[in-house]
GROMACS .gro file of C-alpha atoms in nm:
model
  294
    1UNK     CA    1  -0.101   0.250  -0.366
    2UNK     CA    2  -0.159  -0.044  -0.594
    3UNK     CA    3  -0.342  -0.214  -0.848
    4UNK     CA    4  -0.293  -0.575  -0.921
    5UNK     CA    5  -0.445  -0.750  -1.202
    6UNK     CA    6  -0.453  -1.129  -1.184
    7UNK     CA    7  -0.481  -1.401  -1.425
    8UNK     CA    8  -0.692  -1.700  -1.291
    9UNK     CA    9  -0.492  -1.760  -0.933
   10UNK     CA   10  -0.658  -1.637  -0.649
   11UNK     CA   11  -0.509  -1.394  -0.340
   12UNK     CA   12  -0.633  -1.508   0.000
   13UNK     CA   13  -0.587  -1.153   0.223
   14UNK     CA   14  -0.557  -1.215   0.609
   15UNK     CA   15  -0.491  -0.986   0.890
   16UNK     CA   16  -0.182  -0.972   1.123
   17UNK     CA   17  -0.235  -0.817   1.454
   18UNK     CA   18  -0.075  -0.848   1.816
   19UNK     CA   19  -0.078  -1.220   1.840
   20UNK     CA   20  -0.283  -1.301   1.541
   21UNK     CA   21  -0.039  -1.374   1.230
   22UNK     CA   22  -0.229  -1.481   0.919
   23UNK     CA   23  -0.166  -1.868   0.806
   24UNK     CA   24  -0.136  -1.940   0.432
   25UNK     CA   25  -0.310  -2.239   0.300
   26UNK     CA   26  -0.276  -2.429  -0.017
   27UNK     CA   27  -0.580  -2.467  -0.212
   28UNK     CA   28  -0.583  -2.803  -0.254
   29UNK     CA   29  -0.477  -2.967   0.052
   30UNK     CA   30  -0.618  -2.709   0.290
   31UNK     CA   31  -0.348  -2.774   0.518
   32UNK     CA   32  -0.132  -2.480   0.721
   33UNK     CA   33   0.196  -2.374   0.584
   34UNK     CA   34   0.132  -2.388   0.216
   35UNK     CA   35   0.428  -2.162   0.183
   36UNK     CA   36   0.635  -1.941   0.359
   37UNK     CA   37   0.547  -1.629   0.558
   38UNK     CA   38   0.700  -1.281   0.527
   39UNK     CA   39   0.615  -0.935   0.608
   40UNK     CA   40   0.698  -0.622   0.412
   41UNK     CA   41   0.741  -0.261   0.487
   42UNK     CA   42   0.469  -0.032   0.426
   43UNK     CA   43   0.329  -0.046   0.079
   44UNK     CA   44   0.156   0.290   0.108
   45UNK     CA   45   0.441   0.536  -0.024
   46UNK     CA   46   0.456   0.383  -0.399
   47UNK     CA   47   0.566   0.561  -0.679
   48UNK     CA   48   0.419   0.659  -1.014
   49UNK     CA   49   0.437   0.894  -1.311
   50UNK     CA   50   0.208   1.167  -1.354
   51UNK     CA   51  -0.032   0.949  -1.592
   52UNK     CA   52  -0.028   0.693  -1.320
   53UNK     CA   53   0.321   0.542  -1.414
   54UNK     CA   54   0.339   0.166  -1.415
   55UNK     CA   55   0.642   0.049  -1.182
   56UNK     CA   56   0.520  -0.312  -1.129
   57UNK     CA   57   0.557  -0.592  -1.350
   58UNK     CA   58   0.428  -0.942  -1.455
   59UNK     CA   59   0.461  -1.182  -1.150
   60UNK     CA   60   0.500  -1.554  -1.159
   61UNK     CA   61   0.536  -1.817  -0.920
   62UNK     CA   62   0.669  -1.797  -0.580
   63UNK     CA   63   0.450  -1.993  -0.301
   64UNK     CA   64   0.406  -1.837   0.028
   65UNK     CA   65   0.242  -1.521   0.207
   66UNK     CA   66   0.379  -1.157   0.213
   67UNK     CA   67   0.238  -0.838   0.396
   68UNK     CA   68   0.092  -0.546   0.279
   69UNK     CA   69  -0.098  -0.298   0.558
   70UNK     CA   70  -0.441  -0.356   0.706
   71UNK     CA   71  -0.668  -0.173   0.955
   72UNK     CA   72  -0.795  -0.413   1.233
   73UNK     CA   73  -1.132  -0.561   1.160
   74UNK     CA   74  -1.385  -0.475   0.898
   75UNK     CA   75  -1.528  -0.678   0.607
   76UNK     CA   76  -1.371  -0.413   0.350
   77UNK     CA   77  -1.045  -0.472   0.491
   78UNK     CA   78  -0.967  -0.830   0.357
   79UNK     CA   79  -1.238  -1.048   0.556
   80UNK     CA   80  -1.581  -1.173   0.437
   81UNK     CA   81  -1.908  -1.150   0.599
   82UNK     CA   82  -1.796  -1.482   0.783
   83UNK     CA   83  -1.512  -1.368   0.919
   84UNK     CA   84  -1.277  -1.559   0.703
   85UNK     CA   85  -0.990  -1.414   0.476
   86UNK     CA   86  -1.140  -1.278   0.162
   87UNK     CA   87  -1.039  -1.420  -0.181
   88UNK     CA   88  -0.978  -1.200  -0.500
   89UNK     CA   89  -0.800  -1.251  -0.830
   90UNK     CA   90  -0.752  -0.887  -0.864
   91UNK     CA   91  -0.701  -0.625  -0.583
   92UNK     CA   92  -0.694  -0.241  -0.529
   93UNK     CA   93  -0.494  -0.131  -0.233
   94UNK     CA   94  -0.554   0.157  -0.081
   95UNK     CA   95  -0.287   0.324   0.199
   96UNK     CA   96  -0.299   0.102   0.484
   97UNK     CA   97  -0.159   0.139   0.853
   98UNK     CA   98  -0.160  -0.214   0.980
   99UNK     CA   99   0.003  -0.530   0.856
  100UNK     CA  100  -0.178  -0.786   0.645
  101UNK     CA  101  -0.082  -1.142   0.511
  102UNK     CA  102  -0.123  -1.224   0.151
  103UNK     CA  103  -0.132  -1.557   0.015
  104UNK     CA  104  -0.135  -1.749  -0.283
  105UNK     CA  105  -0.084  -2.122  -0.412
  106UNK     CA  106   0.254  -2.054  -0.573
  107UNK     CA  107   0.156  -2.009  -0.944
  108UNK     CA  108   0.057  -1.626  -0.919
  109UNK     CA  109   0.042  -1.435  -1.275
  110UNK     CA  110  -0.062  -1.103  -1.312
  111UNK     CA  111   0.061  -0.722  -1.383
  112UNK     CA  112   0.087  -0.502  -1.076
  113UNK     CA  113   0.065  -0.124  -1.113
  114UNK     CA  114   0.235   0.107  -0.827
  115UNK     CA  115   0.084   0.450  -0.801
  116UNK     CA  116   0.177   0.752  -0.597
  117UNK     CA  117  -0.147   0.830  -0.422
  118UNK     CA  118  -0.208   1.159  -0.571
  119UNK     CA  119  -0.182   0.992  -0.921
  120UNK     CA  120  -0.422   0.741  -0.799
  121UNK     CA  121  -0.658   1.039  -0.710
  122UNK     CA  122  -0.628   1.151  -1.085
  123UNK     CA  123  -0.711   0.831  -1.220
  124UNK     CA  124  -0.986   0.653  -0.975
  125UNK     CA  125  -1.194   0.954  -0.965
  126UNK     CA  126  -1.295   0.928  -0.600
  127UNK     CA  127  -1.157   1.076  -0.267
  128UNK     CA  128  -0.896   0.846  -0.173
  129UNK     CA  129  -1.006   0.855   0.211
  130UNK     CA  130  -1.256   0.582   0.093
  131UNK     CA  131  -0.991   0.327   0.009
  132UNK     CA  132  -0.794   0.400   0.333
  133UNK     CA  133  -0.693   0.073   0.506
  134UNK     CA  134  -0.906  -0.125   0.228
  135UNK     CA  135  -0.807  -0.396  -0.032
  136UNK     CA  136  -1.121  -0.454  -0.257
  137UNK     CA  137  -1.182  -0.579  -0.599
  138UNK     CA  138  -1.093  -0.344  -0.874
  139UNK     CA  139  -1.430  -0.324  -1.006
  140UNK     CA  140  -1.580  -0.164  -0.690
  141UNK     CA  141  -1.322   0.132  -0.759
  142UNK     CA  142  -1.284   0.159  -1.140
  143UNK     CA  143  -1.614  -0.037  -1.263
  144UNK     CA  144  -1.610  -0.114  -1.630
  145UNK     CA  145  -1.282   0.046  -1.691
  146UNK     CA  146  -1.134  -0.227  -1.446
  147UNK     CA  147  -1.301  -0.514  -1.645
  148UNK     CA  148  -1.213  -0.371  -1.975
  149UNK     CA  149  -0.839  -0.343  -1.874
  150UNK     CA  150  -0.849  -0.711  -1.723
  151UNK     CA  151  -0.978  -0.838  -2.058
  152UNK     CA  152  -0.735  -0.650  -2.265
  153UNK     CA  153  -0.425  -0.758  -2.054
  154UNK     CA  154  -0.557  -1.122  -2.068
  155UNK     CA  155  -0.606  -1.123  -2.450
  156UNK     CA  156  -0.260  -0.974  -2.497
  157UNK     CA  157  -0.011  -1.218  -2.656
  158UNK     CA  158   0.263  -1.168  -2.400
  159UNK     CA  159   0.395  -0.953  -2.124
  160UNK     CA  160   0.533  -0.708  -2.404
  161UNK     CA  161   0.189  -0.688  -2.535
  162UNK     CA  162   0.023  -0.640  -2.188
  163UNK     CA  163   0.261  -0.342  -2.088
  164UNK     CA  164   0.184  -0.182  -2.397
  165UNK     CA  165  -0.201  -0.248  -2.348
  166UNK     CA  166  -0.140  -0.092  -2.008
  167UNK     CA  167   0.007   0.226  -2.108
  168UNK     CA  168  -0.212   0.286  -2.395
  169UNK     CA  169  -0.496   0.227  -2.102
  170UNK     CA  170  -0.340   0.475  -1.852
  171UNK     CA  171  -0.263   0.734  -2.128
  172UNK     CA  172  -0.633   0.758  -2.212
  173UNK     CA  173  -0.752   0.739  -1.885
  174UNK     CA  174  -0.515   1.038  -1.779
  175UNK     CA  175  -0.638   1.233  -2.081
  176UNK     CA  176  -1.003   1.178  -1.971
  177UNK     CA  177  -0.923   1.356  -1.614
  178UNK     CA  178  -1.106   1.648  -1.555
  179UNK     CA  179  -0.937   1.973  -1.418
  180UNK     CA  180  -1.109   1.916  -1.095
  181UNK     CA  181  -0.924   1.604  -1.028
  182UNK     CA  182  -0.582   1.767  -1.069
  183UNK     CA  183  -0.432   1.724  -0.714
  184UNK     CA  184  -0.338   2.054  -0.533
  185UNK     CA  185   0.010   2.161  -0.572
  186UNK     CA  186   0.028   2.249  -0.197
  187UNK     CA  187  -0.073   1.873  -0.133
  188UNK     CA  188   0.204   1.770  -0.384
  189UNK     CA  189   0.457   1.998  -0.194
  190UNK     CA  190   0.355   1.855   0.145
  191UNK     CA  191   0.356   1.508   0.021
  192UNK     CA  192   0.736   1.535  -0.128
  193UNK     CA  193   0.853   1.706   0.210
  194UNK     CA  194   0.702   1.419   0.411
  195UNK     CA  195   0.867   1.162   0.194
  196UNK     CA  196   1.198   1.353   0.215
  197UNK     CA  197   1.195   1.367   0.572
  198UNK     CA  198   1.078   1.039   0.645
  199UNK     CA  199   0.780   1.191   0.830
  200UNK     CA  200   0.986   1.398   1.078
  201UNK     CA  201   0.845   1.734   0.977
  202UNK     CA  202   0.577   1.852   1.230
  203UNK     CA  203   0.219   1.880   1.102
  204UNK     CA  204   0.171   2.252   1.203
  205UNK     CA  205   0.501   2.355   1.008
  206UNK     CA  206   0.378   2.140   0.720
  207UNK     CA  207   0.083   2.342   0.739
  208UNK     CA  208   0.230   2.668   0.758
  209UNK     CA  209   0.424   2.595   0.447
  210UNK     CA  210   0.101   2.522   0.265
  211UNK     CA  211  -0.064   2.833   0.376
  212UNK     CA  212  -0.355   2.637   0.536
  213UNK     CA  213  -0.461   2.537   0.900
  214UNK     CA  214  -0.369   2.175   1.023
  215UNK     CA  215  -0.743   2.106   0.993
  216UNK     CA  216  -0.770   2.194   0.613
  217UNK     CA  217  -0.461   2.014   0.524
  218UNK     CA  218  -0.597   1.722   0.694
  219UNK     CA  219  -0.905   1.725   0.495
  220UNK     CA  220  -0.708   1.763   0.164
  221UNK     CA  221  -0.473   1.486   0.255
  222UNK     CA  222  -0.768   1.235   0.318
  223UNK     CA  223  -0.922   1.355  -0.007
  224UNK     CA  224  -0.617   1.338  -0.226
  225UNK     CA  225  -0.386   1.096  -0.023
  226UNK     CA  226  -0.582   0.910   0.144
  227UNK     CA  227  -0.443   0.927   0.501
  228UNK     CA  228  -0.400   1.236   0.732
  229UNK     CA  229  -0.032   1.381   0.749
  230UNK     CA  230   0.008   1.249   1.094
  231UNK     CA  231  -0.108   0.869   1.014
  232UNK     CA  232   0.134   0.918   0.695
  233UNK     CA  233   0.420   1.037   0.877
  234UNK     CA  234   0.389   0.752   1.143
  235UNK     CA  235   0.406   0.509   0.847
  236UNK     CA  236   0.697   0.676   0.680
  237UNK     CA  237   0.897   0.674   1.013
  238UNK     CA  238   0.864   0.318   1.051
  239UNK     CA  239   0.963   0.238   0.699
  240UNK     CA  240   1.284   0.438   0.759
  241UNK     CA  241   1.325   0.201   1.077
  242UNK     CA  242   1.266  -0.108   0.895
  243UNK     CA  243   1.511  -0.017   0.617
  244UNK     CA  244   1.787   0.069   0.872
  245UNK     CA  245   1.735  -0.246   1.109
  246UNK     CA  246   1.753  -0.443   0.798
  247UNK     CA  247   2.072  -0.292   0.696
  248UNK     CA  248   2.220  -0.416   1.074
  249UNK     CA  249   2.136  -0.075   1.247
  250UNK     CA  250   2.147  -0.112   1.615
  251UNK     CA  251   1.793  -0.064   1.749
  252UNK     CA  252   1.866   0.226   1.990
  253UNK     CA  253   2.028   0.421   1.726
  254UNK     CA  254   1.763   0.359   1.485
  255UNK     CA  255   1.514   0.503   1.707
  256UNK     CA  256   1.700   0.823   1.794
  257UNK     CA  257   1.752   0.874   1.425
  258UNK     CA  258   1.392   0.789   1.277
  259UNK     CA  259   1.205   1.032   1.505
  260UNK     CA  260   1.107   0.771   1.797
  261UNK     CA  261   1.151   0.879   2.177
  262UNK     CA  262   1.363   0.583   2.271
  263UNK     CA  263   1.394   0.211   2.177
  264UNK     CA  264   1.092   0.123   2.376
  265UNK     CA  265   0.887   0.381   2.175
  266UNK     CA  266   1.022   0.182   1.833
  267UNK     CA  267   0.918  -0.131   1.970
  268UNK     CA  268   0.578  -0.034   2.061
  269UNK     CA  269   0.520   0.116   1.698
  270UNK     CA  270   0.624  -0.211   1.540
  271UNK     CA  271   0.388  -0.409   1.745
  272UNK     CA  272   0.102  -0.170   1.694
  273UNK     CA  273   0.160  -0.135   1.313
  274UNK     CA  274   0.294  -0.474   1.229
  275UNK     CA  275   0.134  -0.713   1.485
  276UNK     CA  276   0.492  -0.845   1.616
  277UNK     CA  277   0.799  -0.684   1.753
  278UNK     CA  278   1.101  -0.579   1.551
  279UNK     CA  279   1.316  -0.910   1.619
  280UNK     CA  280   1.018  -1.100   1.499
  281UNK     CA  281   0.923  -0.889   1.224
  282UNK     CA  282   1.269  -0.887   1.074
  283UNK     CA  283   1.342  -1.274   1.126
  284UNK     CA  284   0.979  -1.332   0.923
  285UNK     CA  285   1.069  -1.106   0.643
  286UNK     CA  286   1.382  -1.272   0.564
  287UNK     CA  287   1.186  -1.598   0.503
  288UNK     CA  288   0.981  -1.418   0.250
  289UNK     CA  289   1.062  -1.401  -0.144
  290UNK     CA  290   1.196  -1.093  -0.245
  291UNK     CA  291   0.879  -0.940  -0.386
  292UNK     CA  292   0.662  -1.052  -0.098
  293UNK     CA  293   0.908  -0.896   0.146
  294UNK     CA  294   0.903  -0.571  -0.014
   0.00000   0.00000   0.00000
């Protein structure tokens, strides 16, 4: 999960689905192709310290578009009431299961905080299932805390001051977490096992290791992670395949090693989750900037 606090420039959020890749537009001329397009691997498995640890940084420049993950349709998933891509200065991103195009003017400035889902569960104070497949304004999730944090970061004299203010804020938020907001140790173990095995452990085995029924495990994952173990495993398998294909792996070998039935199954998953087949996905991703490509 991630929290991006931007300073001034807007991010245009669009959807990519089969045959419906998003298009960036410059704010000034309003013409297509205002920047390069790119697709990144899933943003839904970010890292974070126990206190909510910052792993992102200040981002400046780099015109173009990139991708996170998006569900199909819905005004809460990056589209306004008129069906147009939504515009945000700052964004909270939950775990996503579909590709999304992000566009900006080329002068994006801000601080990005990448959180493990269980860390976001501690800090945000709401069930993470409510943020699944959603990109929204931080004030919708954090209320006044988001506005106060944005003001503090904007007022800081430089990036060192901004990061100091961010660390101070996160430590204060973490100190205020109620015991009831602590993630379950069983959920943390299951999360770690899913990540370590790239989603190849069966859900029933995962539940048995937790001492829970599969249904109870699903409910706790929705609350504290945002997605069910099955949906998360699907994303982790695809992410592993993306890494191996990007490194030059043969599609048939990658499919066999990442838990897919065959190469056709891998291709179907690519199209279902990113909106395009593997070859097109990887070619598009190479054209993106390093940050946007993920």
